[in-house]
CSV table of N, CA and C in Angstrom, one decimal:
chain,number,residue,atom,x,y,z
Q,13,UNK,N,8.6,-2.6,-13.0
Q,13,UNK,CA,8.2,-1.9,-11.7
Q,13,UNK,C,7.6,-2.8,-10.7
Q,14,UNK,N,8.1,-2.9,-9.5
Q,14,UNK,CA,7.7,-4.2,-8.8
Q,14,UNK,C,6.7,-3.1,-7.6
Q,15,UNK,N,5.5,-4.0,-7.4
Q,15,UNK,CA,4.4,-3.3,-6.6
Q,15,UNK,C,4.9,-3.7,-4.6
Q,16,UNK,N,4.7,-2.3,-4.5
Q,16,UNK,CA,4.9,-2.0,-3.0
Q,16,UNK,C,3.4,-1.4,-2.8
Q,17,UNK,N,4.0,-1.4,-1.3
Q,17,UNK,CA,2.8,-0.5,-0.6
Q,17,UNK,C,2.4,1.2,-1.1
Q,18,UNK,N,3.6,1.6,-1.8
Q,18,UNK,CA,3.1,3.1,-2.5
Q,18,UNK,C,1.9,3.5,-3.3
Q,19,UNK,N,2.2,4.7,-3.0
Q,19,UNK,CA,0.5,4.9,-3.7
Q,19,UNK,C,0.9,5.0,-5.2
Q,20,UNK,N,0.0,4.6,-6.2
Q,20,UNK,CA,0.4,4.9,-8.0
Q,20,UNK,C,-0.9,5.7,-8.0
Q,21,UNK,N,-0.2,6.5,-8.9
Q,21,UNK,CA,-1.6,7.5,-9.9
Q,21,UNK,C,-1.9,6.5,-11.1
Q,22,UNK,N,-3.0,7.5,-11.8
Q,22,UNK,CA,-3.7,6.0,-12.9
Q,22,UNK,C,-2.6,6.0,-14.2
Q,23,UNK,N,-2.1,6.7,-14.1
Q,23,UNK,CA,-0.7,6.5,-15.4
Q,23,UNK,C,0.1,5.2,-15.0
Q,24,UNK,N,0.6,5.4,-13.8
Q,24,UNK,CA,1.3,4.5,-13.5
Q,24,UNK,C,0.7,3.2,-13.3
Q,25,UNK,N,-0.5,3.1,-12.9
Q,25,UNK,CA,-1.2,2.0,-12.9
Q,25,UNK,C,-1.3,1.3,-14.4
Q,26,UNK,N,-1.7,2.5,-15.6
Q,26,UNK,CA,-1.7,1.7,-16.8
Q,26,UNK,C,-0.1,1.2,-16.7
Q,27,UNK,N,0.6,1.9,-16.7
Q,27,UNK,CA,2.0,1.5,-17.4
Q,27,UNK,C,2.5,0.2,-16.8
Q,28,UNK,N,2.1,0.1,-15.7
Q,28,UNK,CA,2.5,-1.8,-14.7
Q,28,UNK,C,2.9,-2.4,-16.4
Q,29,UNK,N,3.3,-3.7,-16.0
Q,29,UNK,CA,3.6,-4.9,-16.4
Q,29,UNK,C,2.1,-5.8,-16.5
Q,30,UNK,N,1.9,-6.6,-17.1
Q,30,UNK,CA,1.0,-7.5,-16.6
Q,30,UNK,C,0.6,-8.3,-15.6
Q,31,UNK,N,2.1,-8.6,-15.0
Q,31,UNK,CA,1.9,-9.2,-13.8
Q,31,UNK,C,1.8,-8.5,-13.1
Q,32,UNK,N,2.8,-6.9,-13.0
Q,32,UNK,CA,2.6,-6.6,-11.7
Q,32,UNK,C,1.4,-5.9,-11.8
Q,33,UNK,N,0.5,-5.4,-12.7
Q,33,UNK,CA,-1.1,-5.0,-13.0
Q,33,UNK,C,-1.7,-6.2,-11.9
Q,34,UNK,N,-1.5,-7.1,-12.7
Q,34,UNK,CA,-2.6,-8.7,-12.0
Q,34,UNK,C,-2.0,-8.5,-10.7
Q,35,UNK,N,-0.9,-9.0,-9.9
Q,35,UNK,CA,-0.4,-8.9,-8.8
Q,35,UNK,C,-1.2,-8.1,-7.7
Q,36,UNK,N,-1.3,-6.9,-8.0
Q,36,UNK,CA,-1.8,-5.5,-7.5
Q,36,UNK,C,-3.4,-5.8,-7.6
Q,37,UNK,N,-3.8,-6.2,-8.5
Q,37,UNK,CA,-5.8,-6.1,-8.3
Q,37,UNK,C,-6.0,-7.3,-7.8
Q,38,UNK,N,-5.3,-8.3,-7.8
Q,38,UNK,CA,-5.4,-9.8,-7.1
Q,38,UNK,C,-5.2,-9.4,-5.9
Q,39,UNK,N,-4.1,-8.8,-4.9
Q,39,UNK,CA,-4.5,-7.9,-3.6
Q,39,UNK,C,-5.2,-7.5,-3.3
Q,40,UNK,N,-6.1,-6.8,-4.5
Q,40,UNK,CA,-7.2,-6.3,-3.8
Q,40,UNK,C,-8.4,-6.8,-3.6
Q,41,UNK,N,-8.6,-8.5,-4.6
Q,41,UNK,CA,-9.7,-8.6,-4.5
Q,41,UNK,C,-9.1,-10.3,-4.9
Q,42,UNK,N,-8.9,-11.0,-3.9
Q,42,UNK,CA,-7.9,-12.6,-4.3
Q,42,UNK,C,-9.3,-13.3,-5.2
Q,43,UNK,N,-9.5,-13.1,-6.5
Q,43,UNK,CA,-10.1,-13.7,-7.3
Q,43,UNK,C,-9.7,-13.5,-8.8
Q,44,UNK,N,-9.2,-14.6,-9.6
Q,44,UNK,CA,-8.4,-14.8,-10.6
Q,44,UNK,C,-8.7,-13.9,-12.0
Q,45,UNK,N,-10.2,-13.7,-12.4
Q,45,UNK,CA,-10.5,-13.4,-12.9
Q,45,UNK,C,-11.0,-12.4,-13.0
Q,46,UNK,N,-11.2,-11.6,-12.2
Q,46,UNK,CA,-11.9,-10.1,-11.8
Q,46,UNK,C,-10.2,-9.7,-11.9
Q,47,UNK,N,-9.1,-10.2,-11.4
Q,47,UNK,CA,-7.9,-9.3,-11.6
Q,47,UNK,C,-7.5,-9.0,-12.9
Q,48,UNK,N,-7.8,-10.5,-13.6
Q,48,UNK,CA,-7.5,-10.4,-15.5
Q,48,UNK,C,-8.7,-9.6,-15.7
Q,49,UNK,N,-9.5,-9.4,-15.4
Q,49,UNK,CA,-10.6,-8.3,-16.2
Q,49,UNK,C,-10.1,-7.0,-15.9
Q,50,UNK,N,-9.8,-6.8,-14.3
Q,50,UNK,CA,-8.7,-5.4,-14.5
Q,50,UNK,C,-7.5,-4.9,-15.2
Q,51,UNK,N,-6.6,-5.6,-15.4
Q,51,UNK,CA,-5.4,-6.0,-16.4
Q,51,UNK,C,-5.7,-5.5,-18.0
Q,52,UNK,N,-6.8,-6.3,-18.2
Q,52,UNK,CA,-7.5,-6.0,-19.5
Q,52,UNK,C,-8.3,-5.0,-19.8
Q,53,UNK,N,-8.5,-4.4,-19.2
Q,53,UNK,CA,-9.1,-2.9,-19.3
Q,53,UNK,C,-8.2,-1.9,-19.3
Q,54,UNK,N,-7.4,-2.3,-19.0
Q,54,UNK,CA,-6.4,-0.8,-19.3
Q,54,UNK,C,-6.1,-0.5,-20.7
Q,55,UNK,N,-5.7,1.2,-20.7
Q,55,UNK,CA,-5.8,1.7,-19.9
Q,55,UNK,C,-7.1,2.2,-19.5
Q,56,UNK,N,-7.4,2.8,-17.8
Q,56,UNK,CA,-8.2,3.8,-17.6
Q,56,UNK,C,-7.6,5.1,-17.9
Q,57,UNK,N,-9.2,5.5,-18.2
Q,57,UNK,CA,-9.5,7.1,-17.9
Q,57,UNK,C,-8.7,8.1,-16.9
Q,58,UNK,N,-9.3,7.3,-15.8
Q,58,UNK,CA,-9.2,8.1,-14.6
Q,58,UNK,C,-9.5,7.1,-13.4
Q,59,UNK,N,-8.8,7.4,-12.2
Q,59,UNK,CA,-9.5,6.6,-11.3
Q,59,UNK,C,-10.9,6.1,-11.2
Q,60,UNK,N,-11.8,7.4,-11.4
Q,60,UNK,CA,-13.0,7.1,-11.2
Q,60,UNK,C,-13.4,6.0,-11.7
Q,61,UNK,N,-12.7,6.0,-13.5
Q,61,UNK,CA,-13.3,4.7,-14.0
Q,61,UNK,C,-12.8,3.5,-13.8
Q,62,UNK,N,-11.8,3.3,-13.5
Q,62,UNK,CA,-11.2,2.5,-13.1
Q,62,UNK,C,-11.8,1.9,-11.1
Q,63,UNK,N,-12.4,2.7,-10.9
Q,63,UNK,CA,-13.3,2.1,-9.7
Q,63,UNK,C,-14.8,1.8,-10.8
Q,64,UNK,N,-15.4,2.3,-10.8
Q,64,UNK,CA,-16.3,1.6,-11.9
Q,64,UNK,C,-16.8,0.8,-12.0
Q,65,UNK,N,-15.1,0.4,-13.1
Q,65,UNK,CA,-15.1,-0.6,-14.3
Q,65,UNK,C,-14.8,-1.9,-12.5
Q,66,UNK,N,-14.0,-1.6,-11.7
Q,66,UNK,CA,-14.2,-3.0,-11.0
Q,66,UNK,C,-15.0,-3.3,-10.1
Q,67,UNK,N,-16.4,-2.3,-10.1
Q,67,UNK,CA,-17.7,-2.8,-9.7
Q,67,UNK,C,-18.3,-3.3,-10.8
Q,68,UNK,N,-18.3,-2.6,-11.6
Q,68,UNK,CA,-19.6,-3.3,-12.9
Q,68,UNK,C,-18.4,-4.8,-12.9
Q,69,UNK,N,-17.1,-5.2,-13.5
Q,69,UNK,CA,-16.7,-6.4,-13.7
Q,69,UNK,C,-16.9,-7.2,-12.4
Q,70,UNK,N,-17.1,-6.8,-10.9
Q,70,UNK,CA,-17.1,-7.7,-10.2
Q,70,UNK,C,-18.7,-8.2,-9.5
Q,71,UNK,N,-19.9,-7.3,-10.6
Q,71,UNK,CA,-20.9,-7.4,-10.3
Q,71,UNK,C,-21.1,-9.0,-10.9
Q,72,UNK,N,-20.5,-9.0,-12.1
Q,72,UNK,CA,-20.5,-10.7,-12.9
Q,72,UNK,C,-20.4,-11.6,-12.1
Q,73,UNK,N,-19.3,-11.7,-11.5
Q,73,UNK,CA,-18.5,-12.4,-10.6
Q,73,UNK,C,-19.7,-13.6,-10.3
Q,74,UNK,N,-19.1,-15.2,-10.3
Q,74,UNK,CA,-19.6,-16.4,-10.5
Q,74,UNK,C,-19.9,-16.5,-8.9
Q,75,UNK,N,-20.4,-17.3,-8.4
Q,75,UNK,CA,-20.1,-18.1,-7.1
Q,75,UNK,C,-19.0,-18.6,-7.2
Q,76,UNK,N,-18.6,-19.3,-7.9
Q,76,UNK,CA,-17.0,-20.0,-7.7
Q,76,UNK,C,-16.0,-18.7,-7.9
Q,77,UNK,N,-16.4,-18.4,-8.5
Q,77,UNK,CA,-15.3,-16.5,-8.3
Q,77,UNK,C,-15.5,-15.7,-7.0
Q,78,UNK,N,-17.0,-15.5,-6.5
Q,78,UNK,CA,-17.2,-15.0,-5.6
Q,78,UNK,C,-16.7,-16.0,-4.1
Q,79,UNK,N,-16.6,-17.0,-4.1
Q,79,UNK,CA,-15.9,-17.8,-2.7
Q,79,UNK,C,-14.3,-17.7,-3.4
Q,80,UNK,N,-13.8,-17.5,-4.3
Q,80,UNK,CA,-12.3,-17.7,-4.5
Q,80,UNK,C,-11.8,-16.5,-3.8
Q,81,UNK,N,-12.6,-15.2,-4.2
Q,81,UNK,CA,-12.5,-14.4,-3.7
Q,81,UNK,C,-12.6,-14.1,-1.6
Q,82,UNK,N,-13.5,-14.6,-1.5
Q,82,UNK,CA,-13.2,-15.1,0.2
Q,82,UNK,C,-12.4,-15.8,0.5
Q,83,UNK,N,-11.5,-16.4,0.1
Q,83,UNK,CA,-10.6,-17.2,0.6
Q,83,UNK,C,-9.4,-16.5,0.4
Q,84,UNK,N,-9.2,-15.0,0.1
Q,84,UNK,CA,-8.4,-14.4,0.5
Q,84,UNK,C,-8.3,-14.0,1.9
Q,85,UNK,N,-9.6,-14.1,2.6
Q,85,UNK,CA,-9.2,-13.3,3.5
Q,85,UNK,C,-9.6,-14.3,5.3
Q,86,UNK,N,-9.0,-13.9,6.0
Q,86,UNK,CA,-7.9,-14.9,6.8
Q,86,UNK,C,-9.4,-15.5,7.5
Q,87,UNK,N,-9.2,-16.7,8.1
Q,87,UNK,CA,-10.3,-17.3,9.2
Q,87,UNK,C,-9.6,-16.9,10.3
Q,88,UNK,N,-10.8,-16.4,11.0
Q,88,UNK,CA,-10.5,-16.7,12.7
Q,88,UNK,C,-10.6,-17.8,13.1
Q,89,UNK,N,-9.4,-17.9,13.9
Q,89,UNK,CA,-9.0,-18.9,14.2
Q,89,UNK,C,-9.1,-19.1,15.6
Q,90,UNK,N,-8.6,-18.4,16.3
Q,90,UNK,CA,-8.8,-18.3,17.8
Q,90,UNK,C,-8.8,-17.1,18.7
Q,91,UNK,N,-9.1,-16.8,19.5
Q,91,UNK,CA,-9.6,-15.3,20.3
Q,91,UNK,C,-8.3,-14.5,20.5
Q,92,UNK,N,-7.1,-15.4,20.0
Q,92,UNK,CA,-6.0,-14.5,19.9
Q,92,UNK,C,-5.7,-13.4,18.3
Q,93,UNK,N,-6.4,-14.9,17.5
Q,93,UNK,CA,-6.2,-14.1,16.0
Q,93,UNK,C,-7.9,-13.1,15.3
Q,94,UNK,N,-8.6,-13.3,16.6
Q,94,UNK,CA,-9.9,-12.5,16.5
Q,94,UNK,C,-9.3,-11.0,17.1
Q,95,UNK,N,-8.4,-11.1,18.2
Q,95,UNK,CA,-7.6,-10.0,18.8
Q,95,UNK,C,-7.0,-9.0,18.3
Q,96,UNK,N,-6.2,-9.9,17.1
Q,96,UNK,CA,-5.0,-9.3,16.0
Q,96,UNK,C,-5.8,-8.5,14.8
Q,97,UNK,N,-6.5,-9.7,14.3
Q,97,UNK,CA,-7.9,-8.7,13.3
Q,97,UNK,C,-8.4,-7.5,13.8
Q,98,UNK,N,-8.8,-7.3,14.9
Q,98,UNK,CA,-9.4,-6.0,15.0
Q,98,UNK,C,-8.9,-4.9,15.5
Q,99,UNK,N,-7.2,-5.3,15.6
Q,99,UNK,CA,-6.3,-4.5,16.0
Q,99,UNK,C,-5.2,-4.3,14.0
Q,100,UNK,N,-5.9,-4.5,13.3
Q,100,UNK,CA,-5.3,-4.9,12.4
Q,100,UNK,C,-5.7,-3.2,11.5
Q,101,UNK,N,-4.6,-3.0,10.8
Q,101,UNK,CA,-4.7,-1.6,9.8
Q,101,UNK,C,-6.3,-0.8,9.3
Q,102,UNK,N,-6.8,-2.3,9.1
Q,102,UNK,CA,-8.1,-1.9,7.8
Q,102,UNK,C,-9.0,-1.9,8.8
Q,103,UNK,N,-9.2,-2.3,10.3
Q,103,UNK,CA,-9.9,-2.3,11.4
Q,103,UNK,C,-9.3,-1.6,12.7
Q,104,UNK,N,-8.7,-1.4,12.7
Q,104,UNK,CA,-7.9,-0.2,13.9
Q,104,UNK,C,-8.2,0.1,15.0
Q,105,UNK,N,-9.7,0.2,14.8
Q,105,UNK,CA,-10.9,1.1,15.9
Q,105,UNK,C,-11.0,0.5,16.9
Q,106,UNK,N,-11.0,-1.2,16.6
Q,106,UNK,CA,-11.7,-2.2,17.7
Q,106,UNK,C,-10.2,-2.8,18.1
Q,107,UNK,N,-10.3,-2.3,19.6
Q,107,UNK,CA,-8.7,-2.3,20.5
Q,107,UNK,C,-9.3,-3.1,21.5
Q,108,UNK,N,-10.4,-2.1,22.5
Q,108,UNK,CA,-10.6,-2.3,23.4
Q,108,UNK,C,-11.9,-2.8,23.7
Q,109,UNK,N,-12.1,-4.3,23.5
Q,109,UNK,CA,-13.1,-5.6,23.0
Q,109,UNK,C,-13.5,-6.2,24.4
Q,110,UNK,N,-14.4,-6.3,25.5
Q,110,UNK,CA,-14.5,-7.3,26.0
Q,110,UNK,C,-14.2,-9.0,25.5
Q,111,UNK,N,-13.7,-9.6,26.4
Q,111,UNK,CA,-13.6,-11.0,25.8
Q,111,UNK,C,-15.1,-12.1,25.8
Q,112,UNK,N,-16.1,-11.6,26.2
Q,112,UNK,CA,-17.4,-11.9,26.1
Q,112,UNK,C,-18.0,-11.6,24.9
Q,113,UNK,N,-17.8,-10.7,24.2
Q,113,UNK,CA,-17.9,-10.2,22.6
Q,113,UNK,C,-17.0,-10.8,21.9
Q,114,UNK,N,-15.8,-10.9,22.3
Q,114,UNK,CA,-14.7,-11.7,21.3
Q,114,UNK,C,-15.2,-13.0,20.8
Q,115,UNK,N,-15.5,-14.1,22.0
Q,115,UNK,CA,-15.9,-15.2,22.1
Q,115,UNK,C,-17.0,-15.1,21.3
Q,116,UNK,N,-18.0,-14.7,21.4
Q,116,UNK,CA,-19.1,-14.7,20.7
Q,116,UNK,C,-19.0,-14.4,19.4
Q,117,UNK,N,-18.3,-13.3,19.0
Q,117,UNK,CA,-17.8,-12.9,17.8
Q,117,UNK,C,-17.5,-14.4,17.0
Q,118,UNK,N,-16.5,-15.1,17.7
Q,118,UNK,CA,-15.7,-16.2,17.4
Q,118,UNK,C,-16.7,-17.4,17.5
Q,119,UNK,N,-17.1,-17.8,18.0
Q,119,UNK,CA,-18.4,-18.4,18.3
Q,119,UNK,C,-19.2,-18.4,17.0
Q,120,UNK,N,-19.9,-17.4,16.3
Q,120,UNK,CA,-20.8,-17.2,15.9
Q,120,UNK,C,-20.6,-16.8,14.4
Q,121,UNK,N,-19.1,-16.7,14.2
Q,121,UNK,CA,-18.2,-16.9,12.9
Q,121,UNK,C,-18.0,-18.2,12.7
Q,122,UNK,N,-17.7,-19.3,13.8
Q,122,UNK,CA,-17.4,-20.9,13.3
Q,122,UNK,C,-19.1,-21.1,13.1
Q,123,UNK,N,-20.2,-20.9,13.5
Q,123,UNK,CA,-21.3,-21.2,13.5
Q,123,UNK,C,-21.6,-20.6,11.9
Q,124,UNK,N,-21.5,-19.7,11.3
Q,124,UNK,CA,-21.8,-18.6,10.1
Q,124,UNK,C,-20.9,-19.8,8.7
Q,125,UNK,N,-19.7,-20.2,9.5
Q,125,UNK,CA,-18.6,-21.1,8.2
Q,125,UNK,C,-19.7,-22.2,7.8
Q,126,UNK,N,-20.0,-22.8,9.1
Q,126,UNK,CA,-20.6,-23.9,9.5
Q,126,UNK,C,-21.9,-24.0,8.4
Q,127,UNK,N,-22.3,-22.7,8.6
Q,127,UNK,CA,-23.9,-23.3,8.4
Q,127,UNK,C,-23.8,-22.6,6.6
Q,128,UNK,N,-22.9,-21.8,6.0
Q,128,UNK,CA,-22.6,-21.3,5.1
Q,128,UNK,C,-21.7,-22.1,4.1
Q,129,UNK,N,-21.0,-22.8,4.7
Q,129,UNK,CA,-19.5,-23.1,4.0
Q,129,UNK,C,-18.3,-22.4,3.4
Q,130,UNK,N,-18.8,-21.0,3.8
Q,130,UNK,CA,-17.7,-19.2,3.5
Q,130,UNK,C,-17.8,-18.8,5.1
Q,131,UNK,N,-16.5,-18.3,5.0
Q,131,UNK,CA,-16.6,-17.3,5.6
Q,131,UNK,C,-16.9,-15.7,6.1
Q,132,UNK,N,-17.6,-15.7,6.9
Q,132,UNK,CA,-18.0,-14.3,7.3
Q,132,UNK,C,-17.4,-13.2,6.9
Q,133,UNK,N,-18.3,-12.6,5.6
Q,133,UNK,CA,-17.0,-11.4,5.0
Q,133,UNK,C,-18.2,-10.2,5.4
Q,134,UNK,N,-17.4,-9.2,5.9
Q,134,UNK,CA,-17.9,-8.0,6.1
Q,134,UNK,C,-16.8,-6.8,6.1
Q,135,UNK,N,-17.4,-5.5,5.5
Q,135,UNK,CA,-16.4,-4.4,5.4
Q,135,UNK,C,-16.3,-3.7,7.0
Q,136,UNK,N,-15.2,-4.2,7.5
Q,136,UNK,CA,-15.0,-3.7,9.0
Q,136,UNK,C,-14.4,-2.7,9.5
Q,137,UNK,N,-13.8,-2.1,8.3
Q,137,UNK,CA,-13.3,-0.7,8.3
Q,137,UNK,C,-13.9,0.5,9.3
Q,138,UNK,N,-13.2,0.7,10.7
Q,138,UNK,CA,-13.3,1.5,11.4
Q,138,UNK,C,-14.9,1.1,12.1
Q,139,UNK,N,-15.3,-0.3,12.2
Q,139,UNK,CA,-16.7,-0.5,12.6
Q,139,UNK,C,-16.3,-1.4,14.3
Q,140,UNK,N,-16.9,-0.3,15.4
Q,140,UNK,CA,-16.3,-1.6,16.3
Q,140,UNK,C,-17.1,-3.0,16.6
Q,141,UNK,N,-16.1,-4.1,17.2
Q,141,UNK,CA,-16.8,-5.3,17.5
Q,141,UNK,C,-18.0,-4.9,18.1
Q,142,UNK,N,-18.9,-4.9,19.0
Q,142,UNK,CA,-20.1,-4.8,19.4
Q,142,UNK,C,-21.1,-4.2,17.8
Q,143,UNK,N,-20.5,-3.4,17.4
Q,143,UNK,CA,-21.4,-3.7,15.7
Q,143,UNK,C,-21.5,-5.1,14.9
Q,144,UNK,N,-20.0,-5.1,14.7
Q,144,UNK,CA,-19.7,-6.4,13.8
Q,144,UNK,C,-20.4,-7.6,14.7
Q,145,UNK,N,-20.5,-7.9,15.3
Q,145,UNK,CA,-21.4,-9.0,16.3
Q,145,UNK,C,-22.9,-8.5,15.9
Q,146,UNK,N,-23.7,-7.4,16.2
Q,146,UNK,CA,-25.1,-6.9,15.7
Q,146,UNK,C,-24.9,-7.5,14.3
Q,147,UNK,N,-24.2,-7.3,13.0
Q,147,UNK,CA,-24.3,-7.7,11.9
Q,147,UNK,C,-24.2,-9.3,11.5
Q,148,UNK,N,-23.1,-9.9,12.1
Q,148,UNK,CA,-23.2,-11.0,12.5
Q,148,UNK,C,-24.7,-11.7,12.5
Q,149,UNK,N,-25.2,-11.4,14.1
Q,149,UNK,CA,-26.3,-11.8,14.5
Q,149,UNK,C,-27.6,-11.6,13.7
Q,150,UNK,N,-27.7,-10.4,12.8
Q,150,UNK,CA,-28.5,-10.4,11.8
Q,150,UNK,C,-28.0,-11.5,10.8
Q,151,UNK,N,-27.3,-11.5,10.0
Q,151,UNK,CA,-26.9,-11.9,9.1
Q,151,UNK,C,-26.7,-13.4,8.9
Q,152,UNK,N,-26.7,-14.1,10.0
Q,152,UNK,CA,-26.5,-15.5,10.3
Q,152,UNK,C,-28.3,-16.4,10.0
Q,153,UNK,N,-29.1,-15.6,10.0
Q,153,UNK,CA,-30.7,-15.9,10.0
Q,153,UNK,C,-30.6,-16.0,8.8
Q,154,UNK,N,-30.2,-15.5,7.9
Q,154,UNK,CA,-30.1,-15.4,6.5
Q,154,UNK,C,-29.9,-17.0,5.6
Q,155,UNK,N,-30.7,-16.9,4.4
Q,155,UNK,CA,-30.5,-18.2,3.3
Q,155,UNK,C,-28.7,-17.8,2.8
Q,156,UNK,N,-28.5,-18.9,2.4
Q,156,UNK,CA,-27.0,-19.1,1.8
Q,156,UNK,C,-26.9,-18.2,1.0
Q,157,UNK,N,-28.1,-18.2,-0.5
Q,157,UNK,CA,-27.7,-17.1,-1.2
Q,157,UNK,C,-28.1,-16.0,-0.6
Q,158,UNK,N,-28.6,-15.4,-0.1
Q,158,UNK,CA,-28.7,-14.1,0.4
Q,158,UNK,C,-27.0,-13.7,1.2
Q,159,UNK,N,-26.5,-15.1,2.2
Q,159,UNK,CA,-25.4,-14.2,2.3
Q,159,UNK,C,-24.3,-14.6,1.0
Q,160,UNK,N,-24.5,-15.2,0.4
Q,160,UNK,CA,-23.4,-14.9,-1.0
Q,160,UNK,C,-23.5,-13.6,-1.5
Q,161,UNK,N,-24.8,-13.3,-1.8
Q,161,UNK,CA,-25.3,-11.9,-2.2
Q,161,UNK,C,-24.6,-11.0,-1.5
Q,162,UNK,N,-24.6,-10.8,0.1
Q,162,UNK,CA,-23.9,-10.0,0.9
Q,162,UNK,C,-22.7,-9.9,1.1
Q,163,UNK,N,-22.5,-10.7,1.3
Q,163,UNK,CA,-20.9,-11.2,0.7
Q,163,UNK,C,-20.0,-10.9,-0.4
Q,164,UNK,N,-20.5,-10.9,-1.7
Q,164,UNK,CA,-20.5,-10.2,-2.5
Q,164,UNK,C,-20.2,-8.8,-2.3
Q,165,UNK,N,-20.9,-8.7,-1.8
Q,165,UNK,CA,-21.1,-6.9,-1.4
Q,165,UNK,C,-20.3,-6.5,-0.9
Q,166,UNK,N,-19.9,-6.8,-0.1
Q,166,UNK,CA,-19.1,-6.3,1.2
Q,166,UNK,C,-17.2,-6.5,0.6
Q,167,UNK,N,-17.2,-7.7,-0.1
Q,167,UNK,CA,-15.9,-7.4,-0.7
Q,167,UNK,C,-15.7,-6.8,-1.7
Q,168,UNK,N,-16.5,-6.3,-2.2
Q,168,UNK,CA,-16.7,-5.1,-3.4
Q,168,UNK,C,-16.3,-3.7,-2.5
Q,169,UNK,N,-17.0,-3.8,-1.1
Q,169,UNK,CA,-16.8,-2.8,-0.6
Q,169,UNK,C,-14.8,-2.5,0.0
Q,170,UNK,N,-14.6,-3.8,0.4
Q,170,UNK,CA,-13.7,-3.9,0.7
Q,170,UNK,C,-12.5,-3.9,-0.6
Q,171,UNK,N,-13.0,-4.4,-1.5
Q,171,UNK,CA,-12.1,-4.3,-2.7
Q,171,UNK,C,-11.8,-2.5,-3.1
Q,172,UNK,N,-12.7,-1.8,-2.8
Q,172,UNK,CA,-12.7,-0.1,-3.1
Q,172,UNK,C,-11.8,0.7,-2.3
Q,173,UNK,N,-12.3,0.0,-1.0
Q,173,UNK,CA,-11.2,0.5,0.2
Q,173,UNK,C,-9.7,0.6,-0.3
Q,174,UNK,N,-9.6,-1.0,-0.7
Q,174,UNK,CA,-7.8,-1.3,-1.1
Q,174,UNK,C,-7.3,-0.5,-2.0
Q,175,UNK,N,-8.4,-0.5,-3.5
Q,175,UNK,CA,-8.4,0.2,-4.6
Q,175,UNK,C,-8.0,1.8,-4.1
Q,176,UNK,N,-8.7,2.2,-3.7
Q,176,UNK,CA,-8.2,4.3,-2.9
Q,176,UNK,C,-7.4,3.6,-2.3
Q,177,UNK,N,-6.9,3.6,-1.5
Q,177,UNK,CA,-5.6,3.4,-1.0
Q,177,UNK,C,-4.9,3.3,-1.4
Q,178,UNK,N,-4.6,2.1,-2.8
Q,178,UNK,CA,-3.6,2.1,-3.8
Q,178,UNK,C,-3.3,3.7,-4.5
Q,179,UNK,N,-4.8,4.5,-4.8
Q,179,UNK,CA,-4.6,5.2,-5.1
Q,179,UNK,C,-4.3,6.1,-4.9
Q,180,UNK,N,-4.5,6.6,-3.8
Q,180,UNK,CA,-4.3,7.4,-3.0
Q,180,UNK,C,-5.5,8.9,-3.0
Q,181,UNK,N,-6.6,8.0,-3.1
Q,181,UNK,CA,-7.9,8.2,-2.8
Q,181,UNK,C,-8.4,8.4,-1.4
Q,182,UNK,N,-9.2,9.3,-0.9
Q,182,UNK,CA,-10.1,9.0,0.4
Q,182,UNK,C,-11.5,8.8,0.0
């Protein structure tokens, strides 16, 4: 069974293949090992547990698992592809951005890489830029681990999002 954008119930999620199991949780969360810990837990229960089981397994999660895991997801690059991001599925909301906020957005995300060596991960789901810039700007004052720590967080959050959606969860 080759994985699409469709939604699976948790039967069909056990029944995958191994790859296409791995395939599917690696989407959701691009870190190698948190996908083989999903893989290997089947089958679930139920959704529920199977959300769970990929917070408690991605609470483990190493620093070198936790930045492998960031490097799924894209750098801004320029105030064109800060544009596209927030016009993008999992962010939708933020259309209509002054480019004074963009810039700064962008600005203050190379300054966050910079002074971090990750990139700025935050769950942006339906949050507009003038927030994500407030969080930013908090979060930038922050020690390194504190934002790994948050960081952490936020793609766990973001990992859950993907996870209901696969499932066809709200």
């Amino acid at each position: 069974m080759a994985i699409t954008n469709e939604i699976l119930n948790i039967d069909e999620v056990n029944k995958l293949s191994v790859d296409d199991a791995y395939n599917m949780f690696f989407n959701c969360c691009h870190c190698q090992k948190w996908a083989n810990l999903m893989v290997d837990a089947r089958p679930f229960s139920s959704s529920q547990v199977l959300l769970e089981y990929a917070t408690s397994s991605w609470s483990t999660a190493s620093e070198e698992e936790i930045l492998e895991a960031f490097l799924g997801h894209a750098k801004i690059g320029d105030l064109n592809a800060l544009r596209d991001k927030y016009a993008s599925a999992e962010q939708g909301q933020i259309k209509q951005t002054s480019d004074a906020v963009l810039q700064e957005l962008k600005q203050l995300n190379d300054d966050y890489e910079n002074k971090f060596g990750f990139i700025f991960i935050v769950c942006a789901s339906g949050k507009p830029a003038e927030y994500m810039l407030d969080i930013l700007r908090q979060r930038i004052q922050n020690s390194r681990s504190e934002e790994l720590n948050n960081g952490a967080g936020e793609q766990n959050k973001i990992t859950h999002i993907r996870l209901k959606k696969l499932l066809g969860i709200s």
